[in-house]
Amino acid sequence: MATTAALPFHPTPRRKLPPASAGASLRQLCKDGDLREALRQLAARSARGRAPPPTDHYGWVLDLVAVRRAVSEGRQLHAHAVATGALGDDDAGFLATKLLFMYGKCGRLPDAHRLFDGMPARTVFSWNALIGACLSSGGAGEAVGVYRAMRASEPVAGAAPDGCTLASVLKACGAEGDGRCGSEVHGLAVKSGLDRSTLVANALVGMYAKCGLLDSALRVFEWMRDGRDVASWNSAISGCVQNGMFLEALDLFRRMQSDGFSMNSYTTVGVLQVCAELAQLNHGRELHAALLKCGTEFNIQCNALLVMYARCGWVDSALRVFREIGDKDYISWNSMLSCYVQNRLYAEAIDFFGEMVQNGFNPDHACIVSLLSAVGHLGRLINGREVHAYAVKQRLDSDLQIANTLMDMYIKCYSVECSARVFDRMRIKDHVSWTTIIACYAQSSRYSEAIGKFRTAQKEGIKVDPMMMGSILEACSGLKSISLLKQVHSYAIRNGLLDLILKNRIIDIYGECGEVCYALNMFEMLDKKDIVTWTSMVNCFAENGLLHEAVALFGKMLNAGIQPDSVALVGILGAIAGLSSLTKGKEIHGFLIRGKFPVEGAVVSSLVDMYSGCGSMNYALKVFDEAKCKDVVLWTAMINATGMHGHGKQAIYIFKRMLETGVSPDHVSFLALLYACSHSKLVDEGKFYLDMMVSKYKLQPWQEHYACVVDLLGRSGQTEEAYKFIKSMPLEPKSVVWCALLGACRIHKNHELAMIATDKLLELEPDNPGNYVLVSNVFAEMGKWNNVKEIRTKMTEQGLRKDPACSWIEIGNTVHTFTARDHSHRDSQAIHLKLAEITEKLRREGQYVEDTSFVLHDVSEEEKIDLLHRHSERLAISFGLISTASGTPLRIAKNLRVCGDCHEFTKLVSKLFEREIVVRDANRFHHFSGGTCSCGDFW
């Protein structure tokens, strides 16, 4: 991996403002923000033996203390006022009220309560100050409690709530989301006539909006009419924004302008937020132009402009606004950093972070979150650990959002253990934390651990949301556990967690688990189906071998007016390739062209697969040659196509062309190439490319690569060499390797090695019916009929069934399917008569003699001959001959390997009836013409 530069976490010191002049007046000192000098002068005035300083002097300094949140200096002032007697002489309560306000701003609510409780007389200003102190300290509920106490003491103390009281309490109700209490205050305002106050009315609008009662907020706003000010419009616009009613907010802004109100910075910020949410770039730029004209750009407005441009994807404009900000604050820097991250410019974000640090800004909470997102997307684990270390040093790692982002960063950097350690060290975990760790395990194929964390989350009382359910469904998919999937499905139904995305995913997973009926029930129960729903069900049918159903459902989708996307087209092309339905494949290709779909990427690769799977290499080559951009997937599809059709040397030629264009092969490319060598008897070439894969491209072979080489050696008669190759493998051979050896041993009658392969195969995959069939056939060829009976009994006891031999042929626009000894076709009598005629002609003119060694049943010779005559591919050939004009090529597909006798039969039919016959069996394509086959009798 390339060397990753360290992140600059050490800022240069920021320039300090010069102190104010010593001779300035106390009031001027407070305006200039020189708290130290103001305190010194206040103390000096009282130390000269004169009367205590006036209360308004204390008030100036206390206001500055509140702004600075300098609680220790505030306490000193409190003590000073007590010592000088200024607080005792404060009959009007002015100084005490200022002290209450200061304690509230400094977050010292207990001190404010102690001061308030010791006051001999409480005015409305005192009560307002305490309510304000509660609000400033984040105690909105406590502020409402103080208000209720004020109302209770009103008959005794006579301190009735005024407009400021109600405005503060309404703000508290909004913060608490307590619409009921807010309505009570509204009632009091109406009774006392305070609702006519613009201050109270604006507070009512804000309270109702924050409580989600936007209709009530707008009714109050409309009732105000002539009493509205700019703050009224701002409250209404802000309320619409808070409730997601962005178009209504924009409409209010237009009404505000038409009524002659000038916007202020709060209006600008609200409207720019609307433009950002709606991606209304033009409106945002108009607002920007208006600000430039009137020359009233403040930091808050510039920051909002920056965010608007960022959300609209105009990074250059956002950067231009940022550069024009004179005194940049943390919001400015973090907004620009977030802009880069939102627009996926992660490297630029890291460079910008360096600039931020050089300008004297230490990374704060928001910066760390953006930076972690950037390094995570770039996969820079080293930089991610640097950020983590900095967060630990600054004690930011305990923050919930940062911890969750750290987990996500480690997941993106493929460091599952680090992500898990962050999770385990978190003292407080929310549903995002649990969802992230579950997704981490599910995406890392650690499915059981994902399920375990999900169960723990439930015990902890964590609310499960659709996102968490999505990760659990991924775990069900990975485990292929139908019982677990049913449990999760039921849980999601009971808890109302199923949205359309999850329903579509459940259809997918039922299909992956082979439960087509459950998937179909789910599909049919959905009232609303999108393109993903239809595609999921089409793929479910296709993946489970129900190809006709897949094609039929795709037709229903089109009839329902659903426009397919590239994913749907790739799925249906795969189903058509499985059916070998060239006519339907051409229809889909035509649909692509008429619909002007881009024939690129997965679509063009699927077209090559489809045409080659339908036996039409000419069309496959044409599509391949016309593709403008050829990626490794397309090259691999073409290599695989030529290999399937037995053109091994052509596959090698295409592979070399791919290398010449600079495209590097991957595992699948080499697998397709080795497959091509295996079916063309290119032994030396196969060995060479396996060695190239390891030595030149540093790709570790899969089991399937080794199986191809075993098959290559075994089919060429080198079964002992194939066995030695298996023993030299660097990893433990799996069933696919032993299956290849057993197939070769069966062809070349190496019974000793066949027994070794048989034992290994049944040991590794005792539940695969295909293995039992292969073993049974080996025993049958050896004449061990007792062993055959034993194997078939085991299959019956375990509930395993052999897939029945099946062949199909496309005539016109219809695919006709046949099984062995089939009499279900409507033209069955004509087909069997034609087959008898064909067989007689082959015997008479082609010297055809049935080879009964391919009938692996312990029956008489006559019965064996009869069984051969009724093989499914012969029925398909007979039907093709009576249903098509002379000279028309026949394309037939079979789900199992063609037997040797049917292979000889088809060669003679191609010669005596002068037909080209293309047969696709389970292994490859056979092109029969003039009495020969493209496989050279090697398959």
mmCIF file of C-alpha atoms in Angstrom, residues 214 239-248:
data_model
loop_
_atom_site.group_PDB
_atom_site.id
_atom_site.type_symbol
_atom_site.label_atom_id
_atom_site.label_comp_id
_atom_site.label_asym_id
_atom_site.label_seq_id
_atom_site.Cartn_x
_atom_site.Cartn_y
_atom_site.Cartn_z
ATOM 1 C CA LEU A 214 -47.801 23.617 12.227
ATOM 2 C CA GLY A 239 -41.630 26.518 11.594
ATOM 3 C CA CYS A 240 -42.280 25.321 8.046
ATOM 4 C CA VAL A 241 -38.619 24.341 7.665
ATOM 5 C CA GLN A 242 -38.636 22.440 10.991
ATOM 6 C CA ASN A 243 -41.680 20.460 9.858
ATOM 7 C CA GLY A 244 -40.314 19.690 6.394
ATOM 8 C CA MET A 245 -42.760 22.001 4.607
ATOM 9 C CA PHE A 246 -40.104 23.571 2.413
ATOM 10 C CA LEU A 247 -42.322 24.737 -0.437
ATOM 11 C CA GLU A 248 -44.653 26.443 2.059
#
